Amino acid sequence: MNTRRAHGFTLIEVLVAMAVFGVLSVVAYMALGQTLANADMLGERMERLEAIQRTVRYLDSDLMQAAPRPVRGLLGDGYEPAIRSSFGSEYALEVTHGGWTNPAGLPRGTLQRSDYRLEEGELLRFHWRVLDRTVNNQPIETVLLDGVESIEFRYLTADGEPSEQWPPANVPGPAGFRLRPRAVEVVLTLTDEGEIRRIVEMAP
């Protein structure tokens, strides 16, 4: 009588297979974790670049559409220049500009006053619904970018001379209220990206 011997896995073979499966599972888990971490890092990087690009677009748009329209002082005692930037000012840049869209056809102009200020590492943009505002007109504040070390503006006068402030120091008083520079260099220094320079040509 012929008898057949049943064949199966030995205990050692089962243990080896389990060990190999365990190693492969750990490797796959680590690869998956690294992939997810890279995806998160890429998402954060994209969000950062989008925020920088959005900030540059705001600056480009406001400066390129700068209008020679001074605004009344908060207390109604005189006017402020259409573009103002000085070391002692509350804001790094103040500018009257066009481009305020009016899709609803409201009875208002298309000019807007926008100011930029650096506060605790954040670049803030303020804009008002009226040009000749008073102390009762509150601005709308937008946080454009964080991680900002500094922001500087350098101006090129009509004579081709550079100026660290606007209106230029040699054009005091109302004579400079409507002046616009030929170009503006924006120097934005970020904690993670370093220095970003942008030259904006102004309308004549």
XYZ file of N, CA, C and O in Angstrom:
816
model
N 0.847 -1.179 0.000
C 0.000 0.000 0.000
C 0.890 1.238 0.000
O 1.809 1.353 0.795
N 0.574 2.153 -0.940
C 1.354 3.390 -1.026
C 0.771 4.468 -0.121
O -0.435 4.699 -0.111
N 1.603 5.086 0.592
C 1.172 6.190 1.462
C 1.887 7.467 1.032
O 3.080 7.454 0.720
N 1.128 8.523 0.944
C 1.700 9.826 0.584
C 1.926 10.675 1.828
O 1.056 10.735 2.690
N 3.060 11.281 1.849
C 3.439 12.115 2.999
C 2.953 13.551 2.758
O 3.191 14.140 1.718
N 2.198 14.064 3.710
C 1.666 15.423 3.582
C 2.802 16.440 3.728
O 3.638 16.316 4.612
N 2.817 17.396 2.771
C 3.857 18.429 2.798
C 3.250 19.743 3.277
O 2.141 20.102 2.889
N 3.955 20.543 4.049
C 3.518 21.848 4.553
C 4.731 22.682 4.935
O 5.882 22.266 4.765
N 4.453 23.883 5.435
C 5.525 24.782 5.860
C 5.989 24.406 7.249
O 5.175 24.118 8.132
N 7.269 24.454 7.401
C 7.812 24.213 8.729
C 7.708 25.495 9.553
O 7.441 26.583 9.033
N 7.891 25.380 10.813
C 7.814 26.529 11.707
C 8.859 27.576 11.345
O 8.595 28.782 11.376
N 10.050 27.091 10.955
C 11.109 28.026 10.597
C 10.727 28.818 9.343
O 10.931 30.032 9.260
N 10.141 28.122 8.369
C 9.726 28.809 7.153
C 8.653 29.850 7.433
O 8.666 30.956 6.866
N 7.731 29.523 8.312
C 6.682 30.483 8.666
C 7.279 31.706 9.363
O 6.916 32.847 9.063
N 8.220 31.469 10.267
C 8.840 32.586 10.974
C 9.639 33.474 10.021
O 9.616 34.709 10.129
N 10.356 32.853 9.069
C 11.116 33.634 8.097
C 10.183 34.466 7.231
O 10.431 35.658 6.957
N 9.072 33.869 6.786
C 8.108 34.604 5.961
C 7.508 35.777 6.724
O 7.339 36.882 6.179
N 7.197 35.564 8.007
C 6.646 36.638 8.820
C 7.664 37.752 9.015
O 7.322 38.957 8.988
N 8.934 37.363 9.194
C 9.976 38.381 9.377
C 10.150 39.213 8.113
O 10.255 40.453 8.163
N 10.165 38.534 6.950
C 10.301 39.262 5.684
C 9.103 40.192 5.477
O 9.256 41.353 5.072
N 7.911 39.685 5.761
C 6.707 40.512 5.613
C 6.759 41.721 6.557
O 6.371 42.835 6.185
N 7.246 41.500 7.770
C 7.343 42.597 8.726
C 8.316 43.672 8.247
O 8.042 44.876 8.347
N 9.460 43.246 7.720
C 10.456 44.198 7.214
C 9.880 45.006 6.056
O 10.018 46.232 5.981
N 9.211 44.291 5.119
C 8.614 44.981 3.981
C 7.529 45.954 4.423
O 7.384 47.053 3.858
N 6.768 45.594 5.447
C 5.719 46.485 5.951
C 6.321 47.750 6.552
O 5.817 48.855 6.337
N 7.407 47.580 7.312
C 8.064 48.741 7.908
C 8.619 49.658 6.829
O 8.474 50.900 6.880
N 9.259 49.073 5.816
C 9.813 49.878 4.724
C 8.697 50.624 3.991
O 8.822 51.819 3.679
N 7.586 49.921 3.720
C 6.472 50.566 3.027
C 5.866 51.681 3.873
O 5.506 52.749 3.347
N 5.750 51.445 5.180
C 5.193 52.473 6.071
C 6.094 53.704 6.115
O 5.616 54.845 6.072
N 7.414 53.469 6.180
C 8.345 54.592 6.196
C 8.289 55.377 4.882
O 8.326 56.605 4.873
N 8.187 54.660 3.775
C 8.098 55.337 2.478
C 6.819 56.154 2.371
O 6.819 57.286 1.867
N 5.718 55.589 2.864
C 4.456 56.307 2.841
C 4.517 57.549 3.723
O 4.058 58.634 3.334
N 5.117 57.392 4.916
C 5.247 58.535 5.809
C 6.092 59.640 5.206
O 5.764 60.823 5.308
N 7.193 59.254 4.541
C 8.051 60.233 3.903
C 7.325 60.925 2.750
O 7.468 62.138 2.543
N 6.533 60.157 2.010
C 5.768 60.744 0.904
C 4.762 61.761 1.412
O 4.617 62.857 0.845
N 4.063 61.417 2.500
C 3.092 62.348 3.069
C 3.787 63.593 3.620
O 3.285 64.709 3.471
N 4.946 63.410 4.260
C 5.691 64.562 4.780
C 6.154 65.472 3.646
O 6.082 66.701 3.743
N 6.625 64.855 2.554
C 7.046 65.658 1.399
C 5.866 66.408 0.797
O 6.010 67.555 0.343
N 4.701 65.744 0.774
C 3.511 66.405 0.237
C 3.135 67.611 1.094
O 2.765 68.671 0.570
N 3.235 67.467 2.428
C 2.934 68.593 3.321
C 3.934 69.730 3.112
O 3.552 70.905 3.065
N 5.212 69.380 3.000
C 6.236 70.399 2.784
C 6.020 71.120 1.448
O 6.144 72.338 1.356
N 5.656 70.348 0.429
C 5.409 70.954 -0.882
C 4.197 71.879 -0.832
O 4.206 72.963 -1.421
N 3.156 71.450 -0.103
C 1.976 72.298 0.034
C 2.295 73.602 0.750
O 1.838 74.672 0.334
N 3.071 73.520 1.837
C 3.462 74.735 2.555
C 4.325 75.635 1.685
O 4.190 76.863 1.710
N 5.211 75.023 0.889
C 6.069 75.797 0.005
C 5.242 76.530 -1.049
O 5.483 77.707 -1.351
N 4.257 75.839 -1.611
C 3.407 76.454 -2.626
C 2.595 77.603 -2.032
O 2.431 78.652 -2.659
N 2.084 77.410 -0.823
C 1.321 78.477 -0.164
C 2.208 79.695 0.085
O 1.774 80.842 -0.078
N 3.460 79.451 0.467
C 4.389 80.556 0.717
C 4.681 81.323 -0.572
O 4.642 82.558 -0.597
N 4.939 80.596 -1.643
C 5.227 81.254 -2.914
C 4.010 82.024 -3.415
O 4.154 83.122 -3.972
N 2.826 81.477 -3.233
C 1.611 82.178 -3.648
C 1.432 83.469 -2.846
O 1.021 84.499 -3.400
N 1.742 83.430 -1.541
C 1.631 84.638 -0.717
C 2.633 85.704 -1.172
O 2.306 86.888 -1.237
N 3.855 85.293 -1.510
C 4.859 86.243 -1.996
C 4.420 86.845 -3.324
O 4.502 88.061 -3.533
N 3.944 85.996 -4.238
C 3.491 86.489 -5.536
C 2.305 87.436 -5.384
O 2.218 88.458 -6.085
N 1.396 87.121 -4.478
C 0.236 87.993 -4.253
C 0.674 89.357 -3.722
O 0.166 90.402 -4.152
N 1.639 89.354 -2.811
C 2.156 90.614 -2.264
C 2.802 91.458 -3.348
O 2.568 92.669 -3.440
N 3.611 90.833 -4.187
C 4.271 91.562 -5.273
C 3.231 92.111 -6.255
O 3.367 93.232 -6.758
N 2.177 91.347 -6.517
C 1.130 91.830 -7.423
C 0.435 93.062 -6.855
O 0.132 94.018 -7.584
N 0.160 93.048 -5.561
C -0.457 94.212 -4.926
C 0.437 95.442 -5.070
O -0.020 96.533 -5.454
N 1.714 95.284 -4.753
C 2.643 96.405 -4.843
C 2.771 96.902 -6.281
O 2.747 98.109 -6.541
N 2.911 95.971 -7.217
C 3.010 96.348 -8.627
C 1.777 97.127 -9.071
O 1.887 98.186 -9.696
N 0.616 96.595 -8.756
C -0.630 97.211 -9.211
C -0.820 98.597 -8.620
O -1.148 99.557 -9.333
N -0.601 98.728 -7.310
C -0.817 100.024 -6.661
C 0.152 101.079 -7.170
O -0.224 102.245 -7.365
N 1.403 100.691 -7.394
C 2.400 101.660 -7.845
C 2.238 101.994 -9.327
O 2.358 103.154 -9.728
N 1.956 101.004 -10.150
C 1.809 101.258 -11.579
C 0.597 102.138 -11.873
O 0.585 102.878 -12.856
N -0.426 102.041 -11.017
C -1.637 102.828 -11.228
C -1.709 104.054 -10.315
O -2.787 104.612 -10.104
N -0.554 104.454 -9.781
C -0.518 105.630 -8.894
C -1.065 106.852 -9.618
O -0.728 107.115 -10.775
N -1.928 107.591 -8.923
C -2.579 108.771 -9.500
C -2.097 110.027 -8.788
O -1.855 110.009 -7.573
N -1.954 111.142 -9.508
C -1.478 112.399 -8.899
C -2.590 113.093 -8.119
O -2.919 114.248 -8.384
N -3.162 112.415 -7.167
C -4.305 112.946 -6.410
C -3.951 112.983 -4.931
O -3.943 111.945 -4.254
N -3.605 114.175 -4.397
C -3.375 114.280 -2.949
C -4.665 113.992 -2.187
O -5.773 114.058 -2.742
N -4.532 113.680 -0.913
C -5.704 113.419 -0.075
C -5.701 114.386 1.103
O -4.642 114.845 1.546
N -6.866 114.662 1.602
C -7.001 115.579 2.723
C -6.477 114.935 3.999
O -6.631 113.735 4.214
N -5.864 115.716 4.851
C -5.386 115.212 6.132
C -6.536 114.766 7.013
O -7.686 115.190 6.829
N -6.238 113.937 7.986
C -7.287 113.382 8.845
C -8.082 114.457 9.573
O -9.279 114.313 9.808
N -7.430 115.535 9.949
C -8.097 116.603 10.676
C -8.604 117.707 9.750
O -9.106 118.737 10.221
N -8.472 117.492 8.457
C -8.940 118.484 7.498
C -8.053 119.698 7.383
O -8.439 120.705 6.790
N -6.861 119.630 7.949
C -5.945 120.774 7.934
C -4.869 120.590 6.869
O -3.718 120.299 7.159
N -5.239 120.734 5.624
C -4.279 120.581 4.545
C -4.388 119.231 3.860
O -5.324 118.460 4.099
N -3.387 118.976 3.004
C -3.396 117.763 2.195
C -2.105 116.978 2.371
O -1.087 117.515 2.786
N -2.207 115.698 2.035
C -1.057 114.814 2.058
C -0.714 114.428 0.625
O -1.605 114.353 -0.230
N 0.568 114.169 0.332
C 0.978 113.866 -1.046
C 0.273 112.629 -1.603
O -0.141 111.724 -0.863
N 0.166 112.597 -2.917
C -0.420 111.432 -3.583
C 0.394 110.175 -3.291
O -0.156 109.082 -3.134
N 1.704 110.331 -3.220
C 2.606 109.240 -2.825
C 3.489 109.762 -1.703
O 4.095 110.825 -1.839
N 3.522 109.035 -0.615
C 4.358 109.481 0.499
C 5.102 108.290 1.084
O 4.526 107.230 1.339
N 6.371 108.484 1.283
C 7.216 107.463 1.888
C 8.401 108.161 2.531
O 9.190 108.809 1.851
N 8.492 108.054 3.856
C 9.591 108.696 4.579
C 9.902 107.873 5.816
O 9.109 107.034 6.253
N 11.073 108.136 6.394
C 11.530 107.340 7.528
C 10.685 107.590 8.781
O 10.520 106.706 9.611
N 10.143 108.773 8.930
C 9.387 109.091 10.124
C 7.903 108.839 10.010
O 7.151 109.087 10.952
N 7.454 108.305 8.875
C 6.024 108.096 8.660
C 5.538 106.843 9.369
O 6.296 105.894 9.607
N 4.252 106.838 9.681
C 3.646 105.660 10.313
C 3.642 104.473 9.355
O 3.725 103.313 9.771
N 3.551 104.760 8.060
C 3.483 103.722 7.041
C 4.744 103.742 6.182
O 5.346 104.788 5.953
N 5.116 102.574 5.666
C 6.268 102.506 4.771
C 5.955 103.117 3.420
O 6.830 103.678 2.762
N 4.685 103.032 3.019
C 4.258 103.600 1.740
C 2.796 103.981 1.843
O 1.980 103.220 2.352
N 2.480 105.169 1.320
C 1.096 105.622 1.181
C 0.923 106.055 -0.267
O 1.725 106.840 -0.777
N -0.116 105.570 -0.927
C -0.265 105.851 -2.346
C -1.734 105.926 -2.739
O -2.551 105.119 -2.296
N -2.060 106.935 -3.557
C -3.371 107.025 -4.191
C -3.259 106.370 -5.562
O -2.376 106.723 -6.345
N -4.138 105.446 -5.851
C -4.004 104.679 -7.091
C -5.375 104.371 -7.687
O -6.408 104.413 -7.014
N -5.356 104.056 -8.960
C -6.562 103.614 -9.643
C -6.734 102.108 -9.509
O -6.040 101.450 -8.734
N -7.679 101.583 -10.295
C -7.875 100.141 -10.293
C -8.897 99.630 -9.304
O -9.022 98.419 -9.117
N -9.629 100.535 -8.646
C -10.672 100.094 -7.712
C -11.911 99.778 -8.542
O -12.645 100.651 -8.970
N -12.128 98.517 -8.780
C -13.217 98.096 -9.645
C -14.567 98.404 -9.010
O -14.709 98.426 -7.786
N -15.549 98.612 -9.864
C -16.888 98.976 -9.399
C -17.933 98.160 -10.172
O -18.701 98.704 -10.974
N -17.961 96.835 -9.949
C -18.874 95.986 -10.726
C -20.342 96.284 -10.457
O -21.190 96.031 -11.312
N -20.655 96.819 -9.276
C -22.050 97.105 -8.943
C -22.511 98.455 -9.472
O -23.685 98.806 -9.353
N -21.596 99.234 -10.042
C -21.968 100.537 -10.573
C -22.386 101.530 -9.509
O -23.272 102.359 -9.733
N -21.734 101.487 -8.365
C -22.070 102.402 -7.280
C -21.610 103.820 -7.620
O -20.656 104.005 -8.383
N -22.268 104.824 -7.050
C -21.874 106.218 -7.320
C -20.604 106.605 -6.550
O -20.652 107.277 -5.528
N -19.478 106.165 -7.038
C -18.192 106.471 -6.403
C -17.117 106.469 -7.469
O -17.322 106.017 -8.601
N -15.947 106.975 -7.092
C -14.827 107.007 -8.009
C -14.110 105.667 -8.065
O -14.486 104.691 -7.392
N -13.074 105.628 -8.878
C -12.287 104.398 -9.018
C -10.913 104.525 -8.370
O -10.115 103.601 -8.454
N -10.632 105.664 -7.727
C -9.372 105.837 -7.021
C -9.485 105.343 -5.592
O -10.557 105.397 -4.983
N -8.364 104.896 -5.070
C -8.338 104.344 -3.713
C -7.027 104.737 -3.044
O -6.000 104.898 -3.707
N -7.071 104.888 -1.748
C -5.868 105.174 -0.965
C -5.461 103.905 -0.231
O -6.258 103.325 0.528
N -4.222 103.464 -0.472
C -3.713 102.258 0.182
C -2.400 102.575 0.876
O -1.581 103.335 0.356
N -2.215 101.993 2.039
C -1.002 102.182 2.826
C -0.418 100.830 3.193
O -1.160 99.853 3.395
N 0.904 100.780 3.282
C 1.607 99.557 3.661
C 2.400 99.814 4.939
O 3.046 100.848 5.077
N 2.339 98.833 5.834
C 3.067 98.970 7.098
C 3.617 97.614 7.531
O 2.946 96.580 7.378
N 4.817 97.625 8.080
C 5.442 96.417 8.612
C 5.265 96.413 10.122
O 5.674 97.355 10.811
N 4.660 95.347 10.622
C 4.349 95.280 12.049
C 4.572 93.868 12.566
O 3.897 92.926 12.159
N 5.567 93.712 13.440
C 5.893 92.432 14.063
C 6.087 91.322 13.034
O 5.564 90.213 13.160
N 6.855 91.639 11.996
C 7.181 90.643 10.990
C 6.104 90.392 9.955
O 6.269 89.523 9.098
N 5.010 91.136 10.018
C 3.927 90.983 9.049
C 3.794 92.246 8.204
O 3.822 93.356 8.739
N 3.648 92.061 6.907
C 3.409 93.188 6.011
C 1.897 93.362 5.881
O 1.198 92.469 5.400
N 1.421 94.520 6.323
C -0.009 94.807 6.324
C -0.334 95.822 5.231
O 0.440 96.736 4.959
N -1.489 95.655 4.627
C -1.994 96.628 3.645
C -3.321 97.172 4.160
O -4.218 96.411 4.537
N -3.437 98.489 4.181
C -4.663 99.152 4.598
C -5.249 99.904 3.395
O -4.498 100.508 2.626
N -6.547 99.860 3.251
C -7.174 100.703 2.247
C -8.489 101.242 2.789
O -9.121 100.648 3.668
N -8.851 102.407 2.261
C -10.046 103.110 2.724
C -11.075 103.179 1.599
O -10.728 103.163 0.417
N -12.330 103.299 1.985
C -13.409 103.390 1.002
C -13.580 104.811 0.478
O -14.317 105.034 -0.484
N -12.926 105.762 1.124
C -12.975 107.155 0.665
C -11.542 107.678 0.600
O -10.665 107.224 1.338
N -11.322 108.649 -0.279
C -9.993 109.241 -0.384
C -9.750 110.255 0.724
O -8.752 110.176 1.450
N -10.646 111.229 0.834
C -10.501 112.276 1.841
C -11.163 111.822 3.132
O -12.274 112.214 3.465
N -10.466 110.982 3.839
C -11.022 110.340 5.026
C -10.885 111.248 6.244
O -10.125 112.219 6.256
N -11.606 110.873 7.291
C -11.498 111.527 8.589
C -11.133 110.471 9.622
O -10.978 109.285 9.300
N -11.043 110.886 10.877
C -10.681 109.936 11.933
C -11.770 108.881 12.117
O -11.527 107.822 12.706
N -12.980 109.146 11.634
C -14.075 108.183 11.780
C -14.073 107.116 10.696
O -14.778 106.112 10.811
N -13.311 107.318 9.638
C -13.229 106.326 8.563
C -12.165 105.296 8.914
O -10.973 105.595 8.945
N -12.609 104.087 9.188
C -11.690 103.030 9.579
C -11.185 102.275 8.347
O -11.950 101.986 7.418
N -9.890 101.947 8.309
C -9.355 101.229 7.149
C -9.706 99.749 7.182
O -10.041 99.189 8.226
N -9.624 99.136 6.018
C -9.751 97.685 5.897
C -8.340 97.113 5.863
O -7.525 97.474 5.010
N -8.049 96.246 6.809
C -6.688 95.718 6.979
C -6.561 94.332 6.370
O -7.431 93.476 6.558
N -5.473 94.114 5.646
C -5.182 92.811 5.049
C -3.750 92.419 5.389
O -2.830 93.202 5.175
N -3.574 91.215 5.930
C -2.225 90.695 6.172
C -1.750 90.045 4.874
O -2.273 89.021 4.450
N -0.763 90.671 4.251
C -0.272 90.161 2.974
C 0.743 89.048 3.146
O 0.708 88.035 2.441
N 1.676 89.227 4.084
C 2.809 88.313 4.161
C 3.400 88.342 5.556
O 3.479 89.399 6.182
N 3.828 87.172 6.042
C 4.542 87.121 7.316
C 5.996 86.745 7.069
O 6.409 86.471 5.950
N 6.770 86.747 8.139
C 8.192 86.449 7.983
C 8.945 87.515 7.220
O 9.902 87.219 6.502
N 8.534 88.776 7.390
C 9.160 89.891 6.672
C 10.104 90.624 7.623
O 9.691 91.072 8.687
N 11.348 90.727 7.248
C 12.325 91.443 8.064
C 12.284 92.942 7.790
O 12.370 93.752 8.720
N 12.166 93.325 6.536
C 12.142 94.751 6.196
C 11.550 94.927 4.811
O 11.520 93.995 3.997
N 11.074 96.150 4.562
C 10.637 96.547 3.230
C 11.115 97.976 2.990
O 10.984 98.837 3.861
N 11.733 98.196 1.846
C 12.283 99.501 1.509
C 11.813 99.918 0.126
O 11.589 99.074 -0.747
N 11.683 101.228 -0.053
C 11.300 101.793 -1.333
C 12.347 102.825 -1.740
O 12.721 103.681 -0.941
N 12.804 102.739 -2.967
C 13.746 103.703 -3.511
C 13.160 104.260 -4.798
O 12.635 103.508 -5.626
N 13.284 105.554 -4.972
C 12.582 106.245 -6.050
C 13.564 106.868 -7.030
O 14.663 107.287 -6.660
N 13.131 106.939 -8.291
C 13.899 107.591 -9.337
C 13.117 108.819 -9.779
O 11.980 108.719 -10.256
N 13.723 109.991 -9.617
C 13.035 111.228 -9.943
C 12.982 111.425 -11.459
O 13.599 110.691 -12.236
N 12.240 112.452 -11.883
C 12.129 112.761 -13.308
C 13.474 113.142 -13.899
O 13.711 112.982 -15.109
N 14.395 113.644 -13.070
C 15.740 114.018 -13.532
C 16.712 112.845 -13.519
O 17.894 113.020 -13.818
N 16.212 111.664 -13.142
C 17.077 110.493 -13.097
C 17.888 110.371 -11.832
O 18.816 109.560 -11.765
N 17.536 111.153 -10.806
C 18.262 111.096 -9.537
C 17.548 110.148 -8.565
O 16.314 110.131 -8.493
N 18.313 109.369 -7.801
C 17.681 108.477 -6.819
C 17.247 109.240 -5.573
O 17.824 110.265 -5.216
N 16.232 108.729 -4.911
C 15.745 109.343 -3.670
C 15.267 108.251 -2.732
O 14.619 107.290 -3.158
N 15.602 108.401 -1.452
C 15.196 107.418 -0.447
C 13.820 107.731 0.128
O 13.287 106.934 0.907
N 13.245 108.863 -0.229
C 11.924 109.225 0.272
C 11.139 109.905 -0.845
O 11.684 110.310 -1.862
N 9.818 109.998 -0.615
C 8.963 110.668 -1.590
C 7.854 111.418 -0.873
O 7.264 110.864 0.047
N 7.602 112.672 -1.266
C 8.284 113.460 -2.289
C 9.755 113.692 -1.937
O 10.132 113.610 -0.764
N 10.587 113.998 -2.919
C 12.012 114.218 -2.644
C 12.219 115.379 -1.680
O 11.405 116.304 -1.605
N 13.307 115.320 -0.962
C 13.591 116.355 0.039
C 13.779 117.726 -0.590
O 13.522 118.751 0.053
N 14.200 117.770 -1.864
C 14.427 119.063 -2.513
C 13.161 119.648 -3.141
O 13.211 120.660 -3.822
N 12.013 118.960 -2.949
C 10.730 119.485 -3.438
C 9.773 119.535 -2.246
O 8.881 118.705 -2.120
N 9.938 120.466 -1.348
C 9.100 120.507 -0.143
C 7.732 121.132 -0.421
O 7.511 121.788 -1.433
N 6.811 120.890 0.527
C 5.514 121.554 0.477
C 4.613 121.062 -0.634
O 4.829 119.997 -1.224
N 3.593 121.850 -0.968
C 2.585 121.455 -1.952
C 3.140 121.170 -3.337
O 2.496 120.489 -4.132
N 4.330 121.691 -3.654
C 4.904 121.469 -4.985
C 5.115 119.989 -5.278
O 5.081 119.568 -6.443
N 5.337 119.195 -4.243
C 5.585 117.769 -4.462
C 4.381 116.884 -4.247
O 4.490 115.653 -4.354
N 3.227 117.470 -3.947
C 2.061 116.665 -3.609
C 1.553 115.820 -4.779
O 0.977 114.756 -4.583
N 1.724 116.314 -6.013
C 1.235 115.585 -7.182
C 2.345 114.865 -7.949
O 2.078 114.207 -8.955
N 3.566 114.981 -7.489
C 4.693 114.376 -8.192
C 4.625 112.853 -8.134
O 4.252 112.267 -7.122
N 5.019 112.241 -9.256
C 5.183 110.795 -9.291
C 6.587 110.479 -9.787
O 7.095 111.155 -10.688
N 7.228 109.484 -9.221
C 8.579 109.119 -9.681
C 8.516 108.418 -11.033
O 7.463 107.955 -11.469
N 9.664 108.338 -11.675
C 9.748 107.596 -12.932
C 9.693 106.093 -12.688
O 9.154 105.330 -13.499
N 10.265 105.673 -11.576
C 10.277 104.244 -11.238
C 10.472 104.096 -9.739
O 10.963 105.012 -9.064
N 10.076 102.944 -9.230
C 10.224 102.632 -7.811
C 10.876 101.259 -7.689
O 10.450 100.298 -8.344
N 11.914 101.180 -6.868
C 12.521 99.889 -6.557
C 12.006 99.436 -5.190
O 12.148 100.145 -4.197
N 11.409 98.261 -5.159
C 10.902 97.677 -3.920
C 11.869 96.592 -3.480
O 12.178 95.669 -4.251
N 12.368 96.702 -2.259
C 13.295 95.709 -1.703
C 12.615 95.057 -0.510
O 12.424 95.684 0.529
N 12.260 93.806 -0.684
C 11.551 93.043 0.345
C 12.502 91.980 0.887
O 12.991 91.134 0.123
N 12.785 92.022 2.183
C 13.688 91.058 2.801
C 12.882 90.097 3.672
O 12.212 90.519 4.618
N 12.955 88.804 3.347
C 12.190 87.770 4.047
C 13.140 86.877 4.838
O 14.298 86.685 4.473
N 12.626 86.317 5.919
C 13.447 85.473 6.779
C 13.854 84.173 6.081
O 14.926 83.629 6.361
N 13.031 83.675 5.175
C 13.305 82.388 4.534
C 13.795 82.513 3.093
O 14.497 81.637 2.603
N 13.440 83.588 2.419
C 13.788 83.725 1.012
C 14.897 84.741 0.755
O 15.374 84.858 -0.376
N 15.267 85.476 1.786
C 16.283 86.497 1.583
C 15.703 87.748 0.949
O 14.567 88.132 1.230
N 16.453 88.365 0.064
C 16.083 89.658 -0.505
C 15.396 89.490 -1.859
O 15.898 88.791 -2.741
N 14.266 90.134 -2.003
C 13.525 90.145 -3.268
C 13.451 91.584 -3.742
O 12.991 92.465 -3.020
N 13.909 91.818 -4.964
C 13.917 93.160 -5.535
C 12.961 93.229 -6.713
O 12.888 92.298 -7.526
N 12.269 94.340 -6.797
C 11.328 94.536 -7.880
C 11.366 96.005 -8.303
O 11.269 96.900 -7.452
N 11.529 96.260 -9.580
C 11.523 97.621 -10.110
C 10.215 97.836 -10.868
O 9.908 97.084 -11.797
N 9.466 98.844 -10.457
C 8.162 99.138 -11.051
C 8.256 100.458 -11.793
O 8.605 101.491 -11.204
N 7.967 100.436 -13.077
C 7.957 101.665 -13.862
C 6.633 102.375 -13.676
O 5.559 101.766 -13.753
N 6.700 103.664 -13.422
C 5.500 104.446 -13.149
C 4.966 105.075 -14.430
O 5.714 105.316 -15.389
N 3.677 105.377 -14.427
C 3.070 106.066 -15.554
C 3.583 107.500 -15.595
O 3.757 108.130 -14.546
N 3.845 108.062 -16.777
C 4.354 109.425 -16.861
C 3.303 110.447 -16.443
O 2.119 110.168 -16.461
